[in-house]
Each structure stands twice: as structure tokens, then as C-alpha cells.
Amino acid sequence: MKIKNLEELQRIKEESLKNLNGRESKKRGRVVVGMGTCGISAGAKDTLRAIVDEMEKQSIDDVAVIQSGCMGLCEVEPTVEVQIGDEEPVIYGHVNEKQARRIVKEHVVKGNVLREILVKRGKI
Amino acid sequence: MKTIADHVLDIAQNSVNANAKCVELFFLENDDDFFIKIKDNGCGIDKDKLSKVFDPFFTTHEKIRRVGLGLPFLKQNAELTGGYVHVSSQPQEGTILEAKLFKMVDCPPVGDLKGTFATLVTSSPNVSWKICRCLKNKCYDFSSEVIKGADLTSPSVIKAIFEYFKSMEYALR
């Protein structure tokens, strides 16, 4: 997908509005990227982009991607929290672009928790 | 912070946290310098706190952490280049930040501005952004009005916004 001008961006917006009005507005989960000073300096922007890119590649649009501030886990930034359905939230640390794509492919798609980069389970 | 774009992303989020409804962001780049202006209509900063914004051990988020490094980092990097950071504010009205960095050996690289802009405009559905980016005499403007109402948590929408800024930046160069 290449967005070259404002018209194309507006078209994406219209499509998104249509989806919002339909049943698709119900999300089955969320992925939260920590975007505080600590996260940004550790590369959270690239993490966010990798997550969005991989989710688009996998045609996932029923999981919300949300940015948050500092969650108090500055030492393991970039951090990503994944919560699918009623499951307990899972927080991953040191999430670079490669790990971000793995989180989407393994956790968001298949429901497998990635133990080696797991920092915490449950709400902060 | 490795790049100026990282600083802008970090500092502009202060406006979001200040519950601003509208944030205007100017990023002007010339042969010799960068000028950044961020103007918001958020909660503002009272006089007492304004004198502490560059103190790294001052934060209004004490429950989460004990430091507030965003502005001190930017000030340090700006002053290393011979530039400055000015913050003025009126409580209940808003805050204006102006920063200048001169292009010299100690100046950080400009970095991924397209990613910064895309991340900012998708960071909160409650904030309306106006962005003006110039590289010498070439400029582009963005207003959140064009994406108003869109689902900013949707991966395809966020991706589209990243792609949009990518093409805008490409056209400048």
C-alpha cells in the first residue's frame, strides 16, 4: 500500500469509518506500545511501525494498536503489552522490530506467549 | 535521544498529556539550522512549575517515576549546538515551546520525521494536529481534519498515515 496524496489518505479514512459503523468496530484485543521518553529513546517508534506493518501484512484489523506513556518499566523499553480477549495482559520488554513482528505472528495470530521476552503478566 | 525527530515526538507528547485539544507543530529546516515550535491549548504550566521544567528531577508523574528527562535532554542537545529551548505558558490557556538547533558537529541527525509525525497524529483521537514542515523553501502542511473520525487504533489506518508522511517527506527531498 502506497499513500501518495491526501485523496488516498481520505479514502482510507472513509473505509475506516465504514468499518467503524459495522460490527468490525468490536476489537478482539489490543497491543499497547510504551511511547514515553524512555520508550522513544530506546526505539519505540520503530517498534510501533513494525507492529502496524506486520498486522497489516497479516490482515489483522480487529486488534487495536494503542500508544501509552511511560509504564514505569523504563529499564526494559521498548515495552509492548498484548491483551487478547479476556486473557490476562502480557508485557514484553526490549521489543525491537524483529521481536515486534514475532509478537504479532506468534501471540496476536496464534495466541502463543513469547516467554523469552516476557517481563510481566497482569495489569501494571 | 539519538535524533531531533525523537526529541520532537517526545516533547510534543507533553501537549497530549496536558489535555490539549489542538497542537500546532512547526518544523523548519534550513541550510544552517533547525527551528521547532510547538503550540498547544492544553492545561498550561503555572509560574512555579515553569521554572522547574528543565530540572531532570522534576516531574508531575511522581507515581510512575522520579525523573522528567524530556525537556532537559532537548535543552542539552540544543545548547550543545549553540541553540536554545524556550518555554512560555499560561495556565488554562496553553504552552508554547520554541527550540533552535544549529547544524554543526554536535547537532544530532534529523532522524525519522515522517515516523514522528505519523506517531503523533495517531497517538490520541482527542487531539487535533496542525503540522507545518519546511525544508528550505519547500513546505507541506497537514491537518488532522482529513483523518477526523477515522479509527486511529486500526493498523491499516496507522500504516496509511505512515505512508502518507513518507511520501510527503520524499517529495521535499
PDB file of C-alpha atoms in Angstrom:
ATOM      1  CA  MET A   1       0.000   0.000   0.000  1.00  0.00           C
ATOM      2  CA  LYS A   2       1.404   3.349  -1.011  1.00  0.00           C
ATOM      3  CA  ILE A   3      -0.307   6.540   0.058  1.00  0.00           C
ATOM      4  CA  LYS A   4       0.871   9.265  -2.245  1.00  0.00           C
ATOM      5  CA  ASN A   5      -1.548  12.066  -1.573  1.00  0.00           C
ATOM      6  CA  LEU A   6      -4.318  13.448   0.564  1.00  0.00           C
ATOM      7  CA  GLU A   7      -7.091  11.883  -1.557  1.00  0.00           C
ATOM      8  CA  GLU A   8      -5.761   8.396  -0.924  1.00  0.00           C
ATOM      9  CA  LEU A   9      -5.471   9.116   2.798  1.00  0.00           C
ATOM     10  CA  GLN A  10      -9.062  10.324   2.809  1.00  0.00           C
ATOM     11  CA  ARG A  11     -10.169   7.140   1.045  1.00  0.00           C
ATOM     12  CA  ILE A  12      -8.560   5.038   3.801  1.00  0.00           C
ATOM     13  CA  LYS A  13     -10.357   7.193   6.339  1.00  0.00           C
ATOM     14  CA  GLU A  14     -13.725   6.646   4.626  1.00  0.00           C
ATOM     15  CA  GLU A  15     -13.137   2.891   4.606  1.00  0.00           C
ATOM     16  CA  SER A  16     -12.233   3.015   8.274  1.00  0.00           C
ATOM     17  CA  LEU A  17     -15.412   4.961   9.031  1.00  0.00           C
ATOM     18  CA  LYS A  18     -17.488   2.360   7.199  1.00  0.00           C
ATOM     19  CA  ASN A  19     -15.874  -0.391   9.256  1.00  0.00           C
ATOM     20  CA  LEU A  20     -16.458   1.550  12.450  1.00  0.00           C
ATOM     21  CA  ASN A  21     -20.159   1.700  11.737  1.00  0.00           C
ATOM     22  CA  GLY A  22     -20.348  -2.025  11.157  1.00  0.00           C
ATOM     23  CA  ARG A  23     -19.727  -4.868  13.556  1.00  0.00           C
ATOM     24  CA  GLU A  24     -16.000  -4.740  12.867  1.00  0.00           C
ATOM     25  CA  SER A  25     -15.669  -1.935  15.399  1.00  0.00           C
ATOM     26  CA  LYS A  26     -15.638  -4.649  18.058  1.00  0.00           C
ATOM     27  CA  LYS A  27     -11.979  -5.401  18.656  1.00  0.00           C
ATOM     28  CA  ARG A  28     -10.862  -8.742  19.975  1.00  0.00           C
ATOM     29  CA  GLY A  29      -7.798  -7.359  21.671  1.00  0.00           C
ATOM     30  CA  ARG A  30      -5.210  -4.644  21.910  1.00  0.00           C
ATOM     31  CA  VAL A  31      -1.496  -4.085  21.534  1.00  0.00           C
ATOM     32  CA  VAL A  32      -0.089  -1.182  23.550  1.00  0.00           C
ATOM     33  CA  VAL A  33       3.304   0.362  22.770  1.00  0.00           C
ATOM     34  CA  GLY A  34       5.006   2.405  25.503  1.00  0.00           C
ATOM     35  CA  MET A  35       5.833   5.776  23.975  1.00  0.00           C
ATOM     36  CA  GLY A  36       7.319   7.725  26.878  1.00  0.00           C
ATOM     37  CA  THR A  37      10.728   9.420  26.813  1.00  0.00           C
ATOM     38  CA  CYS A  38      12.319   6.095  27.818  1.00  0.00           C
ATOM     39  CA  GLY A  39      10.481   4.175  25.103  1.00  0.00           C
ATOM     40  CA  ILE A  40      11.217   6.685  22.357  1.00  0.00           C
ATOM     41  CA  SER A  41      14.922   6.831  23.140  1.00  0.00           C
ATOM     42  CA  ALA A  42      15.044   3.021  23.077  1.00  0.00           C
ATOM     43  CA  GLY A  43      13.410   2.918  19.623  1.00  0.00           C
ATOM     44  CA  ALA A  44       9.683   2.526  20.351  1.00  0.00           C
ATOM     45  CA  LYS A  45       8.737   4.366  17.167  1.00  0.00           C
ATOM     46  CA  ASP A  46      10.318   1.634  15.042  1.00  0.00           C
ATOM     47  CA  THR A  47       8.641  -0.972  17.237  1.00  0.00           C
ATOM     48  CA  LEU A  48       5.250   0.659  16.642  1.00  0.00           C
ATOM     49  CA  ARG A  49       5.832   0.798  12.921  1.00  0.00           C
ATOM     50  CA  ALA A  50       6.909  -2.848  12.772  1.00  0.00           C
ATOM     51  CA  ILE A  51       3.783  -3.915  14.683  1.00  0.00           C
ATOM     52  CA  VAL A  52       1.481  -1.930  12.435  1.00  0.00           C
ATOM     53  CA  ASP A  53       3.265  -3.176   9.328  1.00  0.00           C
ATOM     54  CA  GLU A  54       3.148  -6.832  10.376  1.00  0.00           C
ATOM     55  CA  MET A  55      -0.503  -6.608  11.428  1.00  0.00           C
ATOM     56  CA  GLU A  56      -1.395  -5.129   8.081  1.00  0.00           C
ATOM     57  CA  LYS A  57       0.576  -7.876   6.333  1.00  0.00           C
ATOM     58  CA  GLN A  58      -1.324 -10.497   8.318  1.00  0.00           C
ATOM     59  CA  SER A  59      -4.630  -8.691   7.542  1.00  0.00           C
ATOM     60  CA  ILE A  60      -5.398  -8.138  11.222  1.00  0.00           C
ATOM     61  CA  ASP A  61      -7.703  -5.196  11.767  1.00  0.00           C
ATOM     62  CA  ASP A  62      -9.691  -6.407  14.772  1.00  0.00           C
ATOM     63  CA  VAL A  63      -6.883  -5.742  17.261  1.00  0.00           C
ATOM     64  CA  ALA A  64      -6.367  -2.142  18.353  1.00  0.00           C
ATOM     65  CA  VAL A  65      -2.899  -0.599  18.309  1.00  0.00           C
ATOM     66  CA  ILE A  66      -2.581   1.962  21.079  1.00  0.00           C
ATOM     67  CA  GLN A  67       0.221   4.206  22.317  1.00  0.00           C
ATOM     68  CA  SER A  68       0.741   4.772  26.005  1.00  0.00           C
ATOM     69  CA  GLY A  69       3.080   6.869  28.099  1.00  0.00           C
ATOM     70  CA  CYS A  70       5.790   5.542  30.371  1.00  0.00           C
ATOM     71  CA  MET A  71       4.536   2.485  32.272  1.00  0.00           C
ATOM     72  CA  GLY A  72       7.375   2.600  34.787  1.00  0.00           C
ATOM     73  CA  LEU A  73       9.390  -0.186  33.129  1.00  0.00           C
ATOM     74  CA  CYS A  74      11.997   2.176  31.656  1.00  0.00           C
ATOM     75  CA  GLU A  75      14.840  -0.339  32.020  1.00  0.00           C
ATOM     76  CA  VAL A  76      13.269  -2.817  29.586  1.00  0.00           C
ATOM     77  CA  GLU A  77      11.990  -0.399  26.927  1.00  0.00           C
ATOM     78  CA  PRO A  78      10.689  -0.600  24.287  1.00  0.00           C
ATOM     79  CA  THR A  79       7.772  -2.338  26.004  1.00  0.00           C
ATOM     80  CA  VAL A  80       4.685  -3.825  24.375  1.00  0.00           C
ATOM     81  CA  GLU A  81       1.573  -5.020  26.166  1.00  0.00           C
ATOM     82  CA  VAL A  82      -0.658  -7.558  24.465  1.00  0.00           C
ATOM     83  CA  GLN A  83      -4.149  -8.375  25.618  1.00  0.00           C
ATOM     84  CA  ILE A  84      -6.322 -10.722  23.614  1.00  0.00           C
ATOM     85  CA  GLY A  85      -9.942 -11.345  24.625  1.00  0.00           C
ATOM     86  CA  ASP A  86     -10.391 -11.918  28.346  1.00  0.00           C
ATOM     87  CA  GLU A  87      -6.843 -13.152  28.798  1.00  0.00           C
ATOM     88  CA  GLU A  88      -4.514 -11.581  31.295  1.00  0.00           C
ATOM     89  CA  PRO A  89      -2.389  -8.828  29.701  1.00  0.00           C
ATOM     90  CA  VAL A  90       1.203  -9.781  28.897  1.00  0.00           C
ATOM     91  CA  ILE A  91       4.051  -7.258  28.858  1.00  0.00           C
ATOM     92  CA  TYR A  92       7.104  -7.802  26.690  1.00  0.00           C
ATOM     93  CA  GLY A  93      10.394  -5.956  27.069  1.00  0.00           C
ATOM     94  CA  HIS A  94      13.302  -4.987  24.795  1.00  0.00           C
ATOM     95  CA  VAL A  95      10.971  -5.266  21.818  1.00  0.00           C
ATOM     96  CA  ASN A  96      12.939  -4.376  18.706  1.00  0.00           C
ATOM     97  CA  GLU A  97      11.489  -4.550  15.197  1.00  0.00           C
ATOM     98  CA  LYS A  98      12.208  -8.261  14.840  1.00  0.00           C
ATOM     99  CA  GLN A  99      10.606  -9.146  18.179  1.00  0.00           C
ATOM    100  CA  ALA A 100       7.645  -6.868  17.363  1.00  0.00           C
ATOM    101  CA  ARG A 101       6.931  -8.889  14.227  1.00  0.00           C
ATOM    102  CA  ARG A 102       7.263 -12.140  16.200  1.00  0.00           C
ATOM    103  CA  ILE A 103       4.770 -10.855  18.784  1.00  0.00           C
ATOM    104  CA  VAL A 104       2.226 -10.264  16.011  1.00  0.00           C
ATOM    105  CA  LYS A 105       2.856 -13.593  14.278  1.00  0.00           C
ATOM    106  CA  GLU A 106       3.013 -15.736  17.408  1.00  0.00           C
ATOM    107  CA  HIS A 107       0.944 -14.057  20.101  1.00  0.00           C
ATOM    108  CA  VAL A 108      -1.646 -11.990  18.235  1.00  0.00           C
ATOM    109  CA  VAL A 109      -2.250 -14.548  15.482  1.00  0.00           C
ATOM    110  CA  LYS A 110      -1.657 -17.884  17.245  1.00  0.00           C
ATOM    111  CA  GLY A 111      -2.066 -16.987  20.907  1.00  0.00           C
ATOM    112  CA  ASN A 112       1.412 -18.210  21.915  1.00  0.00           C
ATOM    113  CA  VAL A 113       3.136 -16.175  24.640  1.00  0.00           C
ATOM    114  CA  LEU A 114       6.825 -15.496  23.901  1.00  0.00           C
ATOM    115  CA  ARG A 115       8.438 -16.467  27.184  1.00  0.00           C
ATOM    116  CA  GLU A 116      11.962 -15.317  26.396  1.00  0.00           C
ATOM    117  CA  ILE A 117      10.982 -11.644  26.178  1.00  0.00           C
ATOM    118  CA  LEU A 118       8.184 -11.760  28.761  1.00  0.00           C
ATOM    119  CA  VAL A 119       8.544  -9.152  31.504  1.00  0.00           C
ATOM    120  CA  LYS A 120       5.284  -9.342  33.365  1.00  0.00           C
ATOM    121  CA  ARG A 121       1.837 -10.851  33.332  1.00  0.00           C
ATOM    122  CA  GLY A 122      -1.186  -8.992  34.616  1.00  0.00           C
ATOM    123  CA  LYS A 123      -2.051  -5.330  34.884  1.00  0.00           C
ATOM    124  CA  ILE A 124       0.609  -2.765  35.809  1.00  0.00           C
TER     125      ILE A 124
ATOM    126  CA  MET B   1      17.656  10.695  22.188  1.00  0.00           C
ATOM    127  CA  LYS B   2      19.573   9.913  19.050  1.00  0.00           C
ATOM    128  CA  THR B   3      17.768  12.232  16.652  1.00  0.00           C
ATOM    129  CA  ILE B   4      15.883  15.521  16.507  1.00  0.00           C
ATOM    130  CA  ALA B   5      12.800  13.607  15.348  1.00  0.00           C
ATOM    131  CA  ASP B   6      12.882  11.579  18.584  1.00  0.00           C
ATOM    132  CA  HIS B   7      13.011  14.812  20.594  1.00  0.00           C
ATOM    133  CA  VAL B   8      10.015  16.224  18.734  1.00  0.00           C
ATOM    134  CA  LEU B   9       7.991  13.054  19.292  1.00  0.00           C
ATOM    135  CA  ASP B  10       8.829  13.112  22.979  1.00  0.00           C
ATOM    136  CA  ILE B  11       8.228  16.814  23.586  1.00  0.00           C
ATOM    137  CA  ALA B  12       5.023  17.052  21.543  1.00  0.00           C
ATOM    138  CA  GLN B  13       3.534  14.289  23.678  1.00  0.00           C
ATOM    139  CA  ASN B  14       3.720  16.656  26.616  1.00  0.00           C
ATOM    140  CA  SER B  15       0.963  18.604  24.853  1.00  0.00           C
ATOM    141  CA  VAL B  16      -1.166  15.458  24.558  1.00  0.00           C
ATOM    142  CA  ASN B  17      -0.611  14.753  28.249  1.00  0.00           C
ATOM    143  CA  ALA B  18      -1.622  18.344  29.017  1.00  0.00           C
ATOM    144  CA  ASN B  19      -5.042  17.502  27.515  1.00  0.00           C
ATOM    145  CA  ALA B  20      -4.583  19.861  24.597  1.00  0.00           C
ATOM    146  CA  LYS B  21      -7.393  19.785  22.025  1.00  0.00           C
ATOM    147  CA  CYS B  22      -5.220  21.369  19.384  1.00  0.00           C
ATOM    148  CA  VAL B  23      -1.471  21.202  18.855  1.00  0.00           C
ATOM    149  CA  GLU B  24       0.367  23.201  16.203  1.00  0.00           C
ATOM    150  CA  LEU B  25       3.774  21.911  15.256  1.00  0.00           C
ATOM    151  CA  PHE B  26       6.250  23.752  13.060  1.00  0.00           C
ATOM    152  CA  PHE B  27       9.449  22.092  11.922  1.00  0.00           C
ATOM    153  CA  LEU B  28      11.559  24.369   9.781  1.00  0.00           C
ATOM    154  CA  GLU B  29      14.890  23.242   8.416  1.00  0.00           C
ATOM    155  CA  ASN B  30      17.397  25.481   6.665  1.00  0.00           C
ATOM    156  CA  ASP B  31      20.975  25.111   5.484  1.00  0.00           C
ATOM    157  CA  ASP B  32      22.326  26.125   8.866  1.00  0.00           C
ATOM    158  CA  ASP B  33      19.688  25.362  11.471  1.00  0.00           C
ATOM    159  CA  PHE B  34      16.509  23.724  12.671  1.00  0.00           C
ATOM    160  CA  PHE B  35      13.654  25.685  14.237  1.00  0.00           C
ATOM    161  CA  ILE B  36      10.923  23.852  16.125  1.00  0.00           C
ATOM    162  CA  LYS B  37       7.777  25.409  17.538  1.00  0.00           C
ATOM    163  CA  ILE B  38       5.062  23.520  19.390  1.00  0.00           C
ATOM    164  CA  LYS B  39       1.995  25.443  20.461  1.00  0.00           C
ATOM    165  CA  ASP B  40      -0.844  23.813  22.383  1.00  0.00           C
ATOM    166  CA  ASN B  41      -4.056  24.805  24.140  1.00  0.00           C
ATOM    167  CA  GLY B  42      -3.551  22.367  26.995  1.00  0.00           C
ATOM    168  CA  CYS B  43      -3.694  22.962  30.728  1.00  0.00           C
ATOM    169  CA  GLY B  44      -0.595  25.159  30.749  1.00  0.00           C
ATOM    170  CA  ILE B  45       2.088  25.318  33.410  1.00  0.00           C
ATOM    171  CA  ASP B  46       1.951  27.646  36.397  1.00  0.00           C
ATOM    172  CA  LYS B  47       4.822  30.007  37.131  1.00  0.00           C
ATOM    173  CA  ASP B  48       6.222  27.910  39.936  1.00  0.00           C
ATOM    174  CA  LYS B  49       6.426  24.737  37.866  1.00  0.00           C
ATOM    175  CA  LEU B  50       7.574  26.559  34.734  1.00  0.00           C
ATOM    176  CA  SER B  51      10.854  27.401  36.458  1.00  0.00           C
ATOM    177  CA  LYS B  52      11.439  23.674  37.019  1.00  0.00           C
ATOM    178  CA  VAL B  53      10.669  22.226  33.589  1.00  0.00           C
ATOM    179  CA  PHE B  54      14.360  21.899  32.728  1.00  0.00           C
ATOM    180  CA  ASP B  55      15.168  20.213  36.038  1.00  0.00           C
ATOM    181  CA  PRO B  56      15.649  16.482  35.275  1.00  0.00           C
ATOM    182  CA  PHE B  57      14.466  15.568  38.771  1.00  0.00           C
ATOM    183  CA  PHE B  58      11.188  17.402  38.367  1.00  0.00           C
ATOM    184  CA  THR B  59       8.131  15.549  37.058  1.00  0.00           C
ATOM    185  CA  THR B  60       4.398  15.660  37.588  1.00  0.00           C
ATOM    186  CA  HIS B  61       4.236  11.866  37.246  1.00  0.00           C
ATOM    187  CA  GLU B  62       5.790  11.014  40.631  1.00  0.00           C
ATOM    188  CA  LYS B  63       3.731   7.848  40.958  1.00  0.00           C
ATOM    189  CA  ILE B  64       5.353   6.258  37.928  1.00  0.00           C
ATOM    190  CA  ARG B  65       8.889   7.656  38.033  1.00  0.00           C
ATOM    191  CA  ARG B  66      11.024  10.262  39.703  1.00  0.00           C
ATOM    192  CA  VAL B  67      12.567  11.936  36.708  1.00  0.00           C
ATOM    193  CA  GLY B  68      11.357  14.077  33.821  1.00  0.00           C
ATOM    194  CA  LEU B  69      14.069  13.956  31.208  1.00  0.00           C
ATOM    195  CA  GLY B  70      12.352  15.045  28.001  1.00  0.00           C
ATOM    196  CA  LEU B  71      12.901  18.800  28.149  1.00  0.00           C
ATOM    197  CA  PRO B  72      16.316  18.641  29.881  1.00  0.00           C
ATOM    198  CA  PHE B  73      17.582  16.330  27.111  1.00  0.00           C
ATOM    199  CA  LEU B  74      16.345  18.647  24.388  1.00  0.00           C
ATOM    200  CA  LYS B  75      17.840  21.699  26.120  1.00  0.00           C
ATOM    201  CA  GLN B  76      21.170  19.958  26.474  1.00  0.00           C
ATOM    202  CA  ASN B  77      21.295  18.960  22.809  1.00  0.00           C
ATOM    203  CA  ALA B  78      20.096  22.370  21.594  1.00  0.00           C
ATOM    204  CA  GLU B  79      22.628  24.277  23.707  1.00  0.00           C
ATOM    205  CA  LEU B  80      25.457  21.991  22.602  1.00  0.00           C
ATOM    206  CA  THR B  81      24.903  23.359  19.102  1.00  0.00           C
ATOM    207  CA  GLY B  82      24.714  26.972  20.290  1.00  0.00           C
ATOM    208  CA  GLY B  83      20.915  26.936  20.102  1.00  0.00           C
ATOM    209  CA  TYR B  84      18.201  27.245  22.733  1.00  0.00           C
ATOM    210  CA  VAL B  85      14.876  25.983  24.091  1.00  0.00           C
ATOM    211  CA  HIS B  86      12.296  28.473  25.335  1.00  0.00           C
ATOM    212  CA  VAL B  87       9.066  27.520  27.038  1.00  0.00           C
ATOM    213  CA  SER B  88       6.329  30.013  27.832  1.00  0.00           C
ATOM    214  CA  SER B  89       2.952  29.148  29.265  1.00  0.00           C
ATOM    215  CA  GLN B  90      -0.320  30.483  30.600  1.00  0.00           C
ATOM    216  CA  PRO B  91      -2.225  28.210  32.980  1.00  0.00           C
ATOM    217  CA  GLN B  92      -5.573  27.122  31.448  1.00  0.00           C
ATOM    218  CA  GLU B  93      -4.542  28.611  28.103  1.00  0.00           C
ATOM    219  CA  GLY B  94      -1.643  26.605  26.812  1.00  0.00           C
ATOM    220  CA  THR B  95       2.062  26.324  26.270  1.00  0.00           C
ATOM    221  CA  ILE B  96       4.465  27.388  23.545  1.00  0.00           C
ATOM    222  CA  LEU B  97       7.843  25.762  23.075  1.00  0.00           C
ATOM    223  CA  GLU B  98      10.443  27.132  20.696  1.00  0.00           C
ATOM    224  CA  ALA B  99      13.743  25.463  20.018  1.00  0.00           C
ATOM    225  CA  LYS B 100      16.657  26.196  17.746  1.00  0.00           C
ATOM    226  CA  LEU B 101      19.466  23.815  16.879  1.00  0.00           C
ATOM    227  CA  PHE B 102      22.355  24.843  14.681  1.00  0.00           C
ATOM    228  CA  LYS B 103      23.743  22.358  12.187  1.00  0.00           C
ATOM    229  CA  MET B 104      27.243  21.661  13.377  1.00  0.00           C
ATOM    230  CA  VAL B 105      29.278  18.702  14.565  1.00  0.00           C
ATOM    231  CA  ASP B 106      27.384  18.328  17.861  1.00  0.00           C
ATOM    232  CA  CYS B 107      23.934  18.534  16.273  1.00  0.00           C
ATOM    233  CA  PRO B 108      22.024  15.222  16.267  1.00  0.00           C
ATOM    234  CA  PRO B 109      20.817  13.985  12.866  1.00  0.00           C
ATOM    235  CA  VAL B 110      17.302  14.986  11.884  1.00  0.00           C
ATOM    236  CA  GLY B 111      16.141  11.351  12.020  1.00  0.00           C
ATOM    237  CA  ASP B 112      12.820   9.826  11.105  1.00  0.00           C
ATOM    238  CA  LEU B 113      10.479  12.829  10.963  1.00  0.00           C
ATOM    239  CA  LYS B 114       7.826  11.002   8.947  1.00  0.00           C
ATOM    240  CA  GLY B 115       7.567   8.396  11.701  1.00  0.00           C
ATOM    241  CA  THR B 116       7.414  11.103  14.355  1.00  0.00           C
ATOM    242  CA  PHE B 117       4.551  12.922  12.629  1.00  0.00           C
ATOM    243  CA  ALA B 118       2.635   9.699  11.932  1.00  0.00           C
ATOM    244  CA  THR B 119       3.083   8.536  15.523  1.00  0.00           C
ATOM    245  CA  LEU B 120       1.921  11.870  16.908  1.00  0.00           C
ATOM    246  CA  VAL B 121      -1.210  12.242  14.798  1.00  0.00           C
ATOM    247  CA  THR B 122      -2.279   8.688  15.664  1.00  0.00           C
ATOM    248  CA  SER B 123      -1.413   8.968  19.360  1.00  0.00           C
ATOM    249  CA  SER B 124      -4.774  10.245  20.540  1.00  0.00           C
ATOM    250  CA  PRO B 125      -8.193  10.660  18.917  1.00  0.00           C
ATOM    251  CA  ASN B 126      -8.851  13.681  21.147  1.00  0.00           C
ATOM    252  CA  VAL B 127      -6.126  15.895  19.748  1.00  0.00           C
ATOM    253  CA  SER B 128      -6.281  17.836  16.521  1.00  0.00           C
ATOM    254  CA  TRP B 129      -2.865  18.352  14.929  1.00  0.00           C
ATOM    255  CA  LYS B 130      -1.644  21.014  12.575  1.00  0.00           C
ATOM    256  CA  ILE B 131       1.796  20.306  11.222  1.00  0.00           C
ATOM    257  CA  CYS B 132       3.897  22.574   9.064  1.00  0.00           C
ATOM    258  CA  ARG B 133       7.162  21.122   7.831  1.00  0.00           C
ATOM    259  CA  CYS B 134       9.606  23.077   5.692  1.00  0.00           C
ATOM    260  CA  LEU B 135      12.916  22.116   4.160  1.00  0.00           C
ATOM    261  CA  LYS B 136      14.461  25.344   2.891  1.00  0.00           C
ATOM    262  CA  ASN B 137      11.784  26.858   0.659  1.00  0.00           C
ATOM    263  CA  LYS B 138       9.719  23.679   0.203  1.00  0.00           C
ATOM    264  CA  CYS B 139       6.925  23.024   2.682  1.00  0.00           C
ATOM    265  CA  TYR B 140       3.961  20.818   3.349  1.00  0.00           C
ATOM    266  CA  ASP B 141       1.058  21.176   5.771  1.00  0.00           C
ATOM    267  CA  PHE B 142      -1.032  18.563   7.484  1.00  0.00           C
ATOM    268  CA  SER B 143      -4.223  18.969   9.452  1.00  0.00           C
ATOM    269  CA  SER B 144      -5.937  16.201  11.446  1.00  0.00           C
ATOM    270  CA  GLU B 145      -9.209  17.330   9.854  1.00  0.00           C
ATOM    271  CA  VAL B 146      -8.504  14.970   6.924  1.00  0.00           C
ATOM    272  CA  ILE B 147      -8.483  11.942   9.241  1.00  0.00           C
ATOM    273  CA  LYS B 148     -11.137  13.169  11.649  1.00  0.00           C
ATOM    274  CA  GLY B 149     -13.364  10.309  12.799  1.00  0.00           C
ATOM    275  CA  ALA B 150     -11.077   7.581  11.439  1.00  0.00           C
ATOM    276  CA  ASP B 151     -10.228   4.688  13.749  1.00  0.00           C
ATOM    277  CA  LEU B 152      -6.721   5.651  14.856  1.00  0.00           C
ATOM    278  CA  THR B 153      -6.203   2.267  16.528  1.00  0.00           C
ATOM    279  CA  SER B 154      -6.659   0.406  13.251  1.00  0.00           C
ATOM    280  CA  PRO B 155      -3.355  -0.984  11.922  1.00  0.00           C
ATOM    281  CA  SER B 156      -4.333  -0.233   8.316  1.00  0.00           C
ATOM    282  CA  VAL B 157      -5.196   3.390   9.142  1.00  0.00           C
ATOM    283  CA  ILE B 158      -1.958   3.909  11.099  1.00  0.00           C
ATOM    284  CA  LYS B 159       0.020   2.302   8.279  1.00  0.00           C
ATOM    285  CA  ALA B 160      -1.673   4.584   5.735  1.00  0.00           C
ATOM    286  CA  ILE B 161      -0.713   7.640   7.795  1.00  0.00           C
ATOM    287  CA  PHE B 162       2.914   6.465   7.996  1.00  0.00           C
ATOM    288  CA  GLU B 163       2.894   6.022   4.205  1.00  0.00           C
ATOM    289  CA  TYR B 164       1.368   9.452   3.703  1.00  0.00           C
ATOM    290  CA  PHE B 165       4.104  11.232   5.657  1.00  0.00           C
ATOM    291  CA  LYS B 166       6.716   9.094   3.930  1.00  0.00           C
ATOM    292  CA  SER B 167       5.578  10.374   0.544  1.00  0.00           C
ATOM    293  CA  MET B 168       5.371  13.961   1.821  1.00  0.00           C
ATOM    294  CA  GLU B 169       8.947  13.803   3.128  1.00  0.00           C
ATOM    295  CA  TYR B 170      10.106  12.150  -0.083  1.00  0.00           C
ATOM    296  CA  ALA B 171       8.624  14.997  -2.117  1.00  0.00           C
ATOM    297  CA  LEU B 172      10.644  17.529  -0.105  1.00  0.00           C
ATOM    298  CA  ARG B 173      13.967  15.915  -0.935  1.00  0.00           C
TER     299      ARG B 173
END
